[in-house]
Structure formats: structure tokens, C-alpha cells
Coordinates of N, CA and C in Angstrom, one line a residue:
X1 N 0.9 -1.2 0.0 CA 0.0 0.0 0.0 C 0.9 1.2 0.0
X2 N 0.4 2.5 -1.0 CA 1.4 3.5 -1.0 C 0.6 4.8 -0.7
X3 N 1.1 6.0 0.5 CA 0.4 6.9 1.0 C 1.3 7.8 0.4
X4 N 0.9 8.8 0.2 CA 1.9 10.2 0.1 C 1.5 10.9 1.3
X5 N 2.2 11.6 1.9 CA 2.2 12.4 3.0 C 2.8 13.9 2.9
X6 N 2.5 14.8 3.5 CA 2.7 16.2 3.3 C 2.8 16.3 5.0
X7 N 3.6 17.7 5.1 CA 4.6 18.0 5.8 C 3.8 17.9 7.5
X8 N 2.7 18.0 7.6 CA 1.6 17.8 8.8 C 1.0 17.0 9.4
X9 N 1.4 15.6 8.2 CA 1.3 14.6 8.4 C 2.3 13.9 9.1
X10 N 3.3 14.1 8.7 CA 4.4 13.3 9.3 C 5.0 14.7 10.4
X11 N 4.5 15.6 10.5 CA 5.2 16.1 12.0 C 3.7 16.9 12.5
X12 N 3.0 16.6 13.5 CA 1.3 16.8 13.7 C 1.8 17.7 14.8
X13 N 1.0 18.8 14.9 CA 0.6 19.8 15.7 C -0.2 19.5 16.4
X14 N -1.2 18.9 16.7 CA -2.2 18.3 16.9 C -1.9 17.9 18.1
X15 N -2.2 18.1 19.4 CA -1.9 17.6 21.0 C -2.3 16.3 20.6
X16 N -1.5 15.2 21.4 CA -1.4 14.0 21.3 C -2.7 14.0 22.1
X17 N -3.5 14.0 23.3 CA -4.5 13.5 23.4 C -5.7 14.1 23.0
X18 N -5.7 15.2 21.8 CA -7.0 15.7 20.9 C -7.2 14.2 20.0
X19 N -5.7 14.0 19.3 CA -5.2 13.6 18.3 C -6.1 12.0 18.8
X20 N -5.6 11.2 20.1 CA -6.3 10.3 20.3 C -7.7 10.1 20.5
X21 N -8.6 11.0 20.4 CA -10.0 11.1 20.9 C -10.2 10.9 19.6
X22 N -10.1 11.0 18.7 CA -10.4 10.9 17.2 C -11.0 10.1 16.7
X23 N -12.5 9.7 16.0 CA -12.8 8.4 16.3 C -12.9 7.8 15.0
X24 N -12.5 6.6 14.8 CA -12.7 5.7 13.3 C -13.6 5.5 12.5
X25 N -14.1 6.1 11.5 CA -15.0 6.0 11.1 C -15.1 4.8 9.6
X26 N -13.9 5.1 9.4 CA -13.9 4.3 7.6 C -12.5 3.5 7.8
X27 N -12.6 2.3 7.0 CA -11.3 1.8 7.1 C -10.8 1.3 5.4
X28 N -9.9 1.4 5.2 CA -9.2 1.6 3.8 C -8.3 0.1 4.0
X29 N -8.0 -0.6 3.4 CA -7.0 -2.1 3.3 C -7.4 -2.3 2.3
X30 N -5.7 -2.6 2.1 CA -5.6 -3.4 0.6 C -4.4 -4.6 0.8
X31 N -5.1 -5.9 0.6 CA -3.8 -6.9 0.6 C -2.8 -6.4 0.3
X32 N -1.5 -7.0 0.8 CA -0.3 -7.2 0.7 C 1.1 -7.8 1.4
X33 N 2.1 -7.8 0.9 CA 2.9 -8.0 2.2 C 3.3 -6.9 2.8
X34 N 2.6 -6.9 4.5 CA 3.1 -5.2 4.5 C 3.9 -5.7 6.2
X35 N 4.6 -6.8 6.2 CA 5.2 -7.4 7.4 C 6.2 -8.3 7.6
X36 N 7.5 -8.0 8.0 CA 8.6 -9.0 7.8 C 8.3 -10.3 7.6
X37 N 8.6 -11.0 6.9 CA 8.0 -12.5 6.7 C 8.8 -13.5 7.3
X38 N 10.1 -13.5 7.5 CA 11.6 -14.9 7.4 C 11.4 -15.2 9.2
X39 N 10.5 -14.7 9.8 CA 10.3 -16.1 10.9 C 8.8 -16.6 11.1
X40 N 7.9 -15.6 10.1 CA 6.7 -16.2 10.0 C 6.7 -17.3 9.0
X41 N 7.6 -17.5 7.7 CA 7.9 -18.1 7.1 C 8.4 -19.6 7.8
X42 N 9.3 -19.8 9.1 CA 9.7 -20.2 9.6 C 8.7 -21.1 10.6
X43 N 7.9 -20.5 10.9 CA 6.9 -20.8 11.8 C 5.9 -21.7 11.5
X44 N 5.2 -21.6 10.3 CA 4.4 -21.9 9.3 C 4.8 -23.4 8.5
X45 N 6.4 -23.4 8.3 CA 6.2 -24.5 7.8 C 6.8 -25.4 8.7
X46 N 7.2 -25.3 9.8 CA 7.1 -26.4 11.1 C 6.9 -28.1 10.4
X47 N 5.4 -27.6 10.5 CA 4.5 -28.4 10.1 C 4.4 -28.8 9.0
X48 N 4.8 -28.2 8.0 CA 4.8 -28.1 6.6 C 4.4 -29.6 6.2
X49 N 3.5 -29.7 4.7 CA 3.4 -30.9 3.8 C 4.9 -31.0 3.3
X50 N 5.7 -31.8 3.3 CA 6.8 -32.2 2.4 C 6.4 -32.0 1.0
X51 N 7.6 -31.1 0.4 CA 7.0 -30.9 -1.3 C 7.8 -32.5 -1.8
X52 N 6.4 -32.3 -3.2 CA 6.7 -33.4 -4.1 C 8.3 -33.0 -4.9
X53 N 8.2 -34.0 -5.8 CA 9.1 -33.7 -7.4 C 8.5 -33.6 -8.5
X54 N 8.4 -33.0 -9.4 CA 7.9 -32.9 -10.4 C 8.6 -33.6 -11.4
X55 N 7.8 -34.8 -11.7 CA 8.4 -36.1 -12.9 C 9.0 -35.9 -13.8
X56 N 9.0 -34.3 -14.2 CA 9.1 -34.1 -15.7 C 10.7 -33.1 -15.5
X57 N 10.7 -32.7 -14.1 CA 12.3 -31.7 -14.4 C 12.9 -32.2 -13.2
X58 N 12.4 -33.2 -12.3 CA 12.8 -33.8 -10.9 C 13.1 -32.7 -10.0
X59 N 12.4 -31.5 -10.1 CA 12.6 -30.2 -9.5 C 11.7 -30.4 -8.5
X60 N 11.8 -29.8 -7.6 CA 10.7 -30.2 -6.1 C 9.7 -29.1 -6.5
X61 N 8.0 -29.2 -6.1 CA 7.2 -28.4 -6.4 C 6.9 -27.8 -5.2
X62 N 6.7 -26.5 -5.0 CA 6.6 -26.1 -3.7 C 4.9 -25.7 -3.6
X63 N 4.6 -25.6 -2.2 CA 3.2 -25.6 -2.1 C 2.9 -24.5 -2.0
X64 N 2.1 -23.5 -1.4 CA 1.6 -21.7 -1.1 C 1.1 -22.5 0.3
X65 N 0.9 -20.9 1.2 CA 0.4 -20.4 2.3 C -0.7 -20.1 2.6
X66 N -1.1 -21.1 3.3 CA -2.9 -20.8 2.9 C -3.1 -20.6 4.3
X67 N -4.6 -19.6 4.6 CA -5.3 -19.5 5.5 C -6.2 -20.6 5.6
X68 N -6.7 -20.8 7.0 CA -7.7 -21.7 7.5 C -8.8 -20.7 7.8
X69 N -8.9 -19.6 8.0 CA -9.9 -18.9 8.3 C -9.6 -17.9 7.2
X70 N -10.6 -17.8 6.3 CA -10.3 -16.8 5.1 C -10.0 -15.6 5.5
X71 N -9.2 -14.8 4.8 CA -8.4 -13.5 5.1 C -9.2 -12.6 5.3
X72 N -10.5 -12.5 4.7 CA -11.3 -11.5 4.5 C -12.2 -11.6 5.9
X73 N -12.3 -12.8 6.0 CA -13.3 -13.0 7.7 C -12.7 -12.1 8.8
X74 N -11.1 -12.7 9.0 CA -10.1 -11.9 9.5 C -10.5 -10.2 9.5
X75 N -10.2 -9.5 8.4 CA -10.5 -8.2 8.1 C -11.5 -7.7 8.8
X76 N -12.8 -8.4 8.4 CA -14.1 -8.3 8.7 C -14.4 -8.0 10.7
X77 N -13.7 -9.1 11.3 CA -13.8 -9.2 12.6 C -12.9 -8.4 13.2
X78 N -12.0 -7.9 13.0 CA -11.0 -6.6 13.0 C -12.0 -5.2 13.0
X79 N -12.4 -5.0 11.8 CA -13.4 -3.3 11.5 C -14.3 -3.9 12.5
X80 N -14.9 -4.7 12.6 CA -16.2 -5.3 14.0 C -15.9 -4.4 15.3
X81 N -14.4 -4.6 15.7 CA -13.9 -4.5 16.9 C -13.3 -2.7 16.8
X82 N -13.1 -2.4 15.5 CA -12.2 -1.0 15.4 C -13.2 -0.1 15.4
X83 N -14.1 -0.2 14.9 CA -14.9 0.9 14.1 C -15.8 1.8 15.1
X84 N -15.5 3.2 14.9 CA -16.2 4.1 15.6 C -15.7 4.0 17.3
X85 N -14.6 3.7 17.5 CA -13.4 3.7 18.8 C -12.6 5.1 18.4
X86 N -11.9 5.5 19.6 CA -10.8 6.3 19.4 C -9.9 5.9 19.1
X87 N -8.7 6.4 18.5 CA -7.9 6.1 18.1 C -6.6 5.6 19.1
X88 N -6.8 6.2 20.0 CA -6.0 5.8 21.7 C -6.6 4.2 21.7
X89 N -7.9 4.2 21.3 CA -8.3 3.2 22.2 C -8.2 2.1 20.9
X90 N -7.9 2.4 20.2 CA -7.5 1.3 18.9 C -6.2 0.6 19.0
X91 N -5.5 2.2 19.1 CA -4.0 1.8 19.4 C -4.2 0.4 21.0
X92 N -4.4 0.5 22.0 CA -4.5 -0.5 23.0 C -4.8 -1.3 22.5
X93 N -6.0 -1.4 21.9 CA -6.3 -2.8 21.7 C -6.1 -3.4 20.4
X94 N -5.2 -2.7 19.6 CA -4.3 -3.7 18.8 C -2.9 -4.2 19.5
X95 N -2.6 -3.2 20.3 CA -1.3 -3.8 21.2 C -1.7 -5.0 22.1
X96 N -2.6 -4.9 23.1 CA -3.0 -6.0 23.3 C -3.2 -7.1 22.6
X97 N -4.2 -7.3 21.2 CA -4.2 -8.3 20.3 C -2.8 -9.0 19.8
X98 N -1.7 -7.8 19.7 CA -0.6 -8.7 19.3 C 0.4 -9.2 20.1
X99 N 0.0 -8.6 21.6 CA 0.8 -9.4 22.5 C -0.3 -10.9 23.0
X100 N -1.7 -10.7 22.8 CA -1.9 -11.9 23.4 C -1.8 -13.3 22.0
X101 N -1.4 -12.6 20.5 CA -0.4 -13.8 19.7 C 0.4 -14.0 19.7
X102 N 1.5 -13.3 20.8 CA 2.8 -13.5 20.6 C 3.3 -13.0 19.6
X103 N 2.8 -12.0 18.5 CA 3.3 -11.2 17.2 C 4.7 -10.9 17.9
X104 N 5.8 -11.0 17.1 CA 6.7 -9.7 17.5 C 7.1 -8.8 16.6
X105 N 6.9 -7.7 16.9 CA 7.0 -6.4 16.4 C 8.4 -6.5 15.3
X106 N 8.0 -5.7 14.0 CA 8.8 -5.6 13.3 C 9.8 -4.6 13.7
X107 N 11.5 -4.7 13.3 CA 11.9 -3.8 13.3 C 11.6 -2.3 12.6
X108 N 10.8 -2.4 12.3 CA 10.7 -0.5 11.6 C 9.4 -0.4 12.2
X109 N 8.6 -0.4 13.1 CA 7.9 -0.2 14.1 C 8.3 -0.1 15.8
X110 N 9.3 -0.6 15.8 CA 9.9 -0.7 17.4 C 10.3 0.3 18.1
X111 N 9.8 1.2 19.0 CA 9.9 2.4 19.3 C 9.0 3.8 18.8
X112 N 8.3 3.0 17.5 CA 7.0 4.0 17.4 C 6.0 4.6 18.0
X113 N 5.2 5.8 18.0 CA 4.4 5.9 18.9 C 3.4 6.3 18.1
X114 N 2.4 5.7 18.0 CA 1.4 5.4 17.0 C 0.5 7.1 17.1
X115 N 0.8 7.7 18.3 CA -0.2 9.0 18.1 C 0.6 10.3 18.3
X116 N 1.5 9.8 17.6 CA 2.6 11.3 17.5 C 2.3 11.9 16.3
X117 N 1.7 11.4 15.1 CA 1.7 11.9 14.2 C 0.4 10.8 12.9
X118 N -0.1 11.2 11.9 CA -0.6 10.4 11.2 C 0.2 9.4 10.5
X119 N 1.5 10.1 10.0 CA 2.6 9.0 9.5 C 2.9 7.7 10.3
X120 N 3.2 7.9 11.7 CA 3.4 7.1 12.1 C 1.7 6.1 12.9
X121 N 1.1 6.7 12.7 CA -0.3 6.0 13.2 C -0.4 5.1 12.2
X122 N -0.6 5.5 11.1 CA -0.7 4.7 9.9 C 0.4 3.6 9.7
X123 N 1.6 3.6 9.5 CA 2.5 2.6 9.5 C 2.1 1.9 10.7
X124 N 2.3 2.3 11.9 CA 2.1 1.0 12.8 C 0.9 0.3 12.2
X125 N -0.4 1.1 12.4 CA -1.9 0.4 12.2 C -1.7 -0.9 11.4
X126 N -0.9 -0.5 10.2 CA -1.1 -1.2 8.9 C -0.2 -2.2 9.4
X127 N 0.4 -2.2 10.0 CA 1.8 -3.6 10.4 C 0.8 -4.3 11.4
X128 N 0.4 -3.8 12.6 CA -0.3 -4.7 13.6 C -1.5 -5.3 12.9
X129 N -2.6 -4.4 11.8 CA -3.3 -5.6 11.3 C -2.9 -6.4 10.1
X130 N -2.2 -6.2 9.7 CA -1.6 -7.1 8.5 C -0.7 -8.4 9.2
X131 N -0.2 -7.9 10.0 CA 0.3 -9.4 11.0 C -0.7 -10.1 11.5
X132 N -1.5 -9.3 12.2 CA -3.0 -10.4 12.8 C -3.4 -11.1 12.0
X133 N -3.9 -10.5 10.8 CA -4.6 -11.2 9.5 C -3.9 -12.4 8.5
X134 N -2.4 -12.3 8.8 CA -1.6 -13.0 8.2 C -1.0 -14.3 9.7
X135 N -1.4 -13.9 11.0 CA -1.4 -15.0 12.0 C -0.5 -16.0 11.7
X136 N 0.5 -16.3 12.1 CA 0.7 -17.8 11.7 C 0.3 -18.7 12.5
X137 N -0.5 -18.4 13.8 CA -1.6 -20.1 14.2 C -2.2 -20.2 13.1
X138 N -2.9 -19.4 12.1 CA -4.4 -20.1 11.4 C -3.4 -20.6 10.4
X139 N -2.0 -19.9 9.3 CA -2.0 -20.6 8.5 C -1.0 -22.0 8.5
X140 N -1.3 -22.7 7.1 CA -0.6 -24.1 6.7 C 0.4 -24.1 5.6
X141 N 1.2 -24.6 5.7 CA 2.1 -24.2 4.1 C 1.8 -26.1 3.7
X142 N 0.6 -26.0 2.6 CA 0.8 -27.2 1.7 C -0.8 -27.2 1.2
X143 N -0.8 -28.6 1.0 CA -2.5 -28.7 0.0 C -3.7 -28.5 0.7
X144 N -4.7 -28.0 0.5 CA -6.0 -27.5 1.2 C -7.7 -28.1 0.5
X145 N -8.3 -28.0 0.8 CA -9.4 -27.6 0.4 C -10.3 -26.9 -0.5
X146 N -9.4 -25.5 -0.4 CA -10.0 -24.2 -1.0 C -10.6 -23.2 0.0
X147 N -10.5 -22.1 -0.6 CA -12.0 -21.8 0.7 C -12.5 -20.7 -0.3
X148 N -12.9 -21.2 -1.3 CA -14.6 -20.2 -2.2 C -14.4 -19.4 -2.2
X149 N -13.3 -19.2 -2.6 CA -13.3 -17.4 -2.4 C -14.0 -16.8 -1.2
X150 N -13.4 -17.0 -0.7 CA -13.6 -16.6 1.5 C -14.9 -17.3 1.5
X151 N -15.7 -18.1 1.1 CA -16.6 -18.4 1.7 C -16.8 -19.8 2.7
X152 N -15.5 -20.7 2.6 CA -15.5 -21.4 3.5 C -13.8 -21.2 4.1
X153 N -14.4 -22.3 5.5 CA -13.0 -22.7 5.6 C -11.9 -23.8 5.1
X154 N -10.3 -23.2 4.5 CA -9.7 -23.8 4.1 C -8.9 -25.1 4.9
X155 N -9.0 -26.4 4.9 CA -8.6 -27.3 5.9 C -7.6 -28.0 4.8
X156 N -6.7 -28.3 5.3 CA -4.9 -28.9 5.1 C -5.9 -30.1 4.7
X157 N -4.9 -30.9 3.7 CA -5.4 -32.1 3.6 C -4.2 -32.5 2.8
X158 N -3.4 -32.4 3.5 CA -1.5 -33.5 2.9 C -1.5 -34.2 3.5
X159 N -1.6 -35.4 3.3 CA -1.3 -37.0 3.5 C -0.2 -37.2 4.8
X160 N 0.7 -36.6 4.7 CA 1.6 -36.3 5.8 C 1.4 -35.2 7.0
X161 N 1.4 -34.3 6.7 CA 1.1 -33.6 8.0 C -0.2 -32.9 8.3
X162 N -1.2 -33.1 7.7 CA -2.4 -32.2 7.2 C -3.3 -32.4 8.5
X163 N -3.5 -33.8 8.9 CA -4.2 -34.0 10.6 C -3.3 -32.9 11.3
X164 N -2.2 -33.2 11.1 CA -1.7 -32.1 12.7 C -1.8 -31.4 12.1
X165 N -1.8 -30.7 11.3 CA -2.4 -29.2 10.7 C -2.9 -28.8 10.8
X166 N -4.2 -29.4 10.8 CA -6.0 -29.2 10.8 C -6.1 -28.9 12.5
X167 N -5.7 -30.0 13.1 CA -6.0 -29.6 15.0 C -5.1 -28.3 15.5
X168 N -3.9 -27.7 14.6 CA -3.4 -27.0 15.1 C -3.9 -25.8 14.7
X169 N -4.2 -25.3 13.5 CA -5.1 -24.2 12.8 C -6.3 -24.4 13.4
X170 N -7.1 -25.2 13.3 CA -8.4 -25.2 14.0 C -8.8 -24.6 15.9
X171 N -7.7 -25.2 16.3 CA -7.4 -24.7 17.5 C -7.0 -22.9 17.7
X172 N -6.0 -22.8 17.0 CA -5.8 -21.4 16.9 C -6.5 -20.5 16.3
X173 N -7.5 -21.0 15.8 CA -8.9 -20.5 15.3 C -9.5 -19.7 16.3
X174 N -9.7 -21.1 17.3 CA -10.8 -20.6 18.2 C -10.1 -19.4 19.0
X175 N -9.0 -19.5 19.3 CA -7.6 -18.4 20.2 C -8.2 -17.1 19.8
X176 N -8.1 -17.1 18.3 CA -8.2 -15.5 17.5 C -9.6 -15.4 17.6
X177 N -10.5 -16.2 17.5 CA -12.0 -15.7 17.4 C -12.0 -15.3 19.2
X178 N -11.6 -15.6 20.0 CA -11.8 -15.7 21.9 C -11.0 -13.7 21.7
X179 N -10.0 -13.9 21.2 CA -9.0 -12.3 21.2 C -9.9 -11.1 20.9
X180 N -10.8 -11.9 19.8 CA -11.4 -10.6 19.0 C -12.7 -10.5 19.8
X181 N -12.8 -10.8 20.5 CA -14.2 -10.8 21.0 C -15.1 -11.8 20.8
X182 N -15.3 -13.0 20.1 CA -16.2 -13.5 19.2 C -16.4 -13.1 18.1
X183 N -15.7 -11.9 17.5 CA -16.5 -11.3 16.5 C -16.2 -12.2 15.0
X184 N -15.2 -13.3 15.1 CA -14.5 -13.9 14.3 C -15.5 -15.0 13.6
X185 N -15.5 -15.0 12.5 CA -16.9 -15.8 12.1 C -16.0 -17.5 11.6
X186 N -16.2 -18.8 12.6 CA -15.8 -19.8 11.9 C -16.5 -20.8 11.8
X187 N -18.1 -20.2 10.6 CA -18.7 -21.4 10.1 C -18.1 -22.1 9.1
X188 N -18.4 -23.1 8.8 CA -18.0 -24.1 7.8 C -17.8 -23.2 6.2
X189 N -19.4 -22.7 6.3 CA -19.8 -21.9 5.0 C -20.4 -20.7 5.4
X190 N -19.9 -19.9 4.8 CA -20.8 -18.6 4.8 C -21.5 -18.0 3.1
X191 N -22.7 -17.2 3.2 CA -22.7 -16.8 2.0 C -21.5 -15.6 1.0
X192 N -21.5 -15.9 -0.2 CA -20.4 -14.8 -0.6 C -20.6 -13.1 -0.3
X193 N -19.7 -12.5 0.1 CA -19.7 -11.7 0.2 C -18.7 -10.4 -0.4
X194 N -18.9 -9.4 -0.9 CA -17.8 -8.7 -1.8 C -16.5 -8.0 -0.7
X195 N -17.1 -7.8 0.1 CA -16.2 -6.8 1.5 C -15.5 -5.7 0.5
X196 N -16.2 -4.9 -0.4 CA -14.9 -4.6 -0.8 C -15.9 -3.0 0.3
X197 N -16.5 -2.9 0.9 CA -17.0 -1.6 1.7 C -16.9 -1.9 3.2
X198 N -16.7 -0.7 4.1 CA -16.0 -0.9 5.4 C -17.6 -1.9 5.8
X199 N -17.4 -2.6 6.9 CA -18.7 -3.5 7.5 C -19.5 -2.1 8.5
X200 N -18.8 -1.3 8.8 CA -19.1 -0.7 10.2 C -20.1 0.9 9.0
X201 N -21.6 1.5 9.8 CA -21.6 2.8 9.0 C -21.4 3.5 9.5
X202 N -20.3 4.6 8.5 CA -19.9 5.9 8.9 C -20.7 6.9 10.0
X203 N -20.3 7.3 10.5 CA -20.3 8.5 12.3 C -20.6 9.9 11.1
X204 N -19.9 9.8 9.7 CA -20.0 10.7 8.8 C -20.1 10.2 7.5
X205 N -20.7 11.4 6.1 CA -20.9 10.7 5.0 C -19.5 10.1 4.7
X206 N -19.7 9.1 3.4 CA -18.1 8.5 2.6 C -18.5 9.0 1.5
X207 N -17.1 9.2 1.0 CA -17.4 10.2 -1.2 C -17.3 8.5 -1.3
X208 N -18.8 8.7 -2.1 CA -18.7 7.7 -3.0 C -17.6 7.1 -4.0
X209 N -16.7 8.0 -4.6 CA -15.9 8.4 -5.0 C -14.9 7.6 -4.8
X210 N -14.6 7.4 -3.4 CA -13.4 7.1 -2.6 C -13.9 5.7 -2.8
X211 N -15.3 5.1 -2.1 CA -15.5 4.0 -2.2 C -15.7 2.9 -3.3
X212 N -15.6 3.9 -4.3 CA -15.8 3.2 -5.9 C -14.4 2.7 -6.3
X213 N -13.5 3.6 -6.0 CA -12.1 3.3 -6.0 C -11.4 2.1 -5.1
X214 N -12.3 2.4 -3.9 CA -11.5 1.1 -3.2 C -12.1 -0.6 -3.8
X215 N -13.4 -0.1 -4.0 CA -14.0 -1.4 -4.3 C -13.2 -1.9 -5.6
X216 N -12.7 -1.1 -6.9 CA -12.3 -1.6 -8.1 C -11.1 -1.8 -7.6
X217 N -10.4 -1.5 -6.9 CA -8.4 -2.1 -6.0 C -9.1 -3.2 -5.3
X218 N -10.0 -3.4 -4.6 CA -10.3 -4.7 -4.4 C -10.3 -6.2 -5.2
X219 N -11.5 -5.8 -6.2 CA -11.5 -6.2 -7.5 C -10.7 -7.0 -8.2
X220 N -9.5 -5.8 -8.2 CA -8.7 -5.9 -9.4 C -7.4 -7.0 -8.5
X221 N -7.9 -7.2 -7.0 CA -7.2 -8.6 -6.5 C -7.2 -9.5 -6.5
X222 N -8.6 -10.0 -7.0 CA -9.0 -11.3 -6.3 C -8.9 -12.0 -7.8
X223 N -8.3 -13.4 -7.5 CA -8.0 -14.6 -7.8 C -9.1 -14.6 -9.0
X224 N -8.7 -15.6 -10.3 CA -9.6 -16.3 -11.1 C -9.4 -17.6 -10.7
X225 N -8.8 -18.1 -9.4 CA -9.5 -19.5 -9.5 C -10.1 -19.6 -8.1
X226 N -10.1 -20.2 -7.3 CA -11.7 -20.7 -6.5 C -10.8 -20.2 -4.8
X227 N -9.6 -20.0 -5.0 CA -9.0 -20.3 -3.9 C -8.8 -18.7 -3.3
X228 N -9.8 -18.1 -2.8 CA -9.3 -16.7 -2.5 C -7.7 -16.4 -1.5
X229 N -7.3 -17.0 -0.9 CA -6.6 -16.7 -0.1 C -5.0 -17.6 -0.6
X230 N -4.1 -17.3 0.4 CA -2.7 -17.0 0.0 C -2.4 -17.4 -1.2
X231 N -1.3 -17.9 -1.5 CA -1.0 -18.3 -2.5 C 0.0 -17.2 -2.4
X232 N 0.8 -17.4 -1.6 CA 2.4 -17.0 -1.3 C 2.9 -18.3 -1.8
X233 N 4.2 -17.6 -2.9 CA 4.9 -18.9 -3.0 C 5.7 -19.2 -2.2
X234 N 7.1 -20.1 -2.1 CA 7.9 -20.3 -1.0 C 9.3 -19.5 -1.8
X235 N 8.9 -20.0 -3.3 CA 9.8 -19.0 -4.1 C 10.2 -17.4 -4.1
X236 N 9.1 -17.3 -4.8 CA 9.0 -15.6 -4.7 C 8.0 -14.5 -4.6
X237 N 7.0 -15.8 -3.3 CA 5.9 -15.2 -2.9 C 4.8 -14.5 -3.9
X238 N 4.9 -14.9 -5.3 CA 4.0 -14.7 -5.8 C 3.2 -15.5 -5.6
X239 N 1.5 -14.6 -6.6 CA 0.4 -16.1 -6.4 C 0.8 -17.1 -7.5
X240 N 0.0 -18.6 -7.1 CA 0.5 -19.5 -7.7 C -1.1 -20.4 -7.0
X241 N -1.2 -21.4 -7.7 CA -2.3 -22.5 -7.5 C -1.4 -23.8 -6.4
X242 N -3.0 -24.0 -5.7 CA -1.8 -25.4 -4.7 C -1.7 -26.3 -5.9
X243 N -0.7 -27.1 -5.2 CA -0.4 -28.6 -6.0 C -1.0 -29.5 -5.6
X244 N -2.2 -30.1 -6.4 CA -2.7 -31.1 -5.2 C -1.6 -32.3 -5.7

């Protein structure tokens, strides 16, 4: 995600406790990698399915990163819990959230203070929920299910490690839905839904404008095949299809 900022943004005038009474009204996300990855990476494949060989070059095939609780649900139960709070009180309770995952803070956030300025509000924000969302209790690195394009949940199903996969994601499911309040939805199936508009309504109007734009950057994300979520390679983290 790319912001431009002007000179008031990144050095605010604004008394730090005006600045925190501020309350949330709209929320803006756009997938990405926006969070060190080489011990989440690390984490994740623990467990990992053993990659195959591919018959034809004897090259090992590697699997993608999939969520067990679709990304978007994630997102969804996040704005549930943010929306129309102060901004003090956001800041807490994402710090909270990522200490009771055990996240650890990236280095280019460590020593930030999220209500010194909008620059820095926004970089933390966007690191503490892009870590949450990207959790490594819920995800699996190997073959899944699918999940409908967020409409179900995706469950491991490699021959080798996919049971311990399934009780350990499944479990850590329940952790993150207990963190968030309940607000975390883990039916089997849900109906489809676009999310590409905040869940929570505005305290104030939104430019249509704005929202038409975010909905077509949404859009212009999502997957043509069935599998909305990761599809991090192990390569080079582009998308890619599992291997069943």
C-alpha cells in the first residue's frame, strides 16, 4: 500500500491526546505484504506438507500459504472490533491483540508511537493488522481444500502432516475468534460476500468516490480461480495455484 504524505502529516501539531480522541470511522486495506516474513515463514512450515518432485524436471514443487480462516473474515472481525473507537483506544487494543499472539513487532515499528503523528499512526496500524490477518496459528504451508473465495474454511489435507495441521489451525482459530471478541466468524460456509465496503456505518458521510475506487483495487485482487486466499509462493511469494 502507497500513501503520500505532506509535511503535517508526518510532524502533527495536533496535541497528542486531541489527536487520540479521534474516532474511526472508515477503514481503507488493501492486501499485501506489508510485514517482515523470514520467521513467519519459519513458523508456518514447522509443520509443513513435504513438497513433491515434479516427474518431468525432478525439481521439487513447492506448495503456497494458505489461511484456514479466510483473510477477508479476518479483516471483517477486525473493522467489527475498530470501528467508531478512538484512536488511543485502537492503538490499545491492537497492542493488546498482538501481545496476546505473541506477534513480534517488526523492526521499523519498534519504538514508534502510533499517536505522535498520522505517519506514524498509519504505518504501525497497517503492520499490527496485517500481522494479525496473516497470524501464523491459522496458516498451513501445503494442500488444502480451498475456501470459495472466503466463503469457506480452508482445511490442510497432505497425506503427511495435514491432521496435525488441521487440530493445530483449527485450534488457533478458536484463540483468535476468543481475542477478538467472538467477533470472528468460523462457520464451515458462509454466503459470498464482496467486503470490498468498510462493515461498520460511517459516524460521517463517505465520497462515493473514494468507495468506488477502493471497491475496483479490491477487485482488481482477487484470484480467477476458486482459492481466495494465499498463494504466497515459497519462491517468490507470488500467487500460484496449490499442488494437489
Amino acid at each position: 500500500m502507497l500513501s503520500l504524505y505532506d509535511y503535517d502529516d508526518a510532524n502533527s501539531t495536533v496535541p497528542k491526546d486531541a489527536f487520540g480522541k479521534r474516532k474511526i470511522y472508515f477503514i481503507r486495506y488493501q492486501r499485501g505484504d506489508l510485514f517482515e516474513k523470514t520467521a513467519w515463514h519459519k513458523l508456518v512450515s514447522k509443520d509443513g506438507e513435504p513438497e513433491k518432485k515434479d516427474p518431468s524436471t525432478g525439481k521439487p514443487k513447492h506448495w503456497v500459504y494458505n489461511h484456514y480462516v479466510p483473510h477477508s473474515r479476518i479483516i471483517k472481525a477486525l473493522e467489527d472490533n475498530i470501528l467508531d473507537r478512538e484512536r488511543a483506544d485502537v492503538v490499545k487494543f491492537l497492542t493488546d491483540l498482538v501481545a496476546k499472539l505473541k506477534i513480534e513487532q517488526d523492526e521499523d515499528v519498534k519504538g514508534v508511537d502510533p499517536l505522535s503523528s498520522r505517519l506514524a499512526y498509519d504505518a504501525w496500524a497497517e503492520w499490527a493488522i496485517s500481522s494479525i490477518a496473516d497470524w501464523a496459528g491459522i496458516m498451513f504451508y501445503g494442500p488444502g481444500t480451498g475456501d470459495g473465495a472466503g466463503t469457506k474454511l480452508d482445511k490442510p489435507t497432505g497425506p503427511v502432516n495435514g491432521a496435525a495441521q488441521f487440530v493445530r489451525v483449527k485450534n488457533s482459530a478458536e484463540v483468535l475468534k476468543t481475542v477478538l471478541n467472538g467477533k470472528l466468524d468460523l462457520a464451515e460456509v458462509v454466503p459470498n460476500e464482496s467486503g470490498t465496503e468498510s462493515a461498520g456505518k460511517p459516524t460521517k458521510p463517505v465520497d462515493r468516490n473514494i468507495l468506488s475506487l477502493f471497491r475496483l483495487t479490491m477487485a482488481s485482487k482477487l484470484p480467477d480461480d476458486d482459492d481466495d486466499d494465499e498463494d504466497y509462493s515459497y519462491e517468490d511469494m507470488s500467487d500460484e495455484e496449490d499442488i494437489n
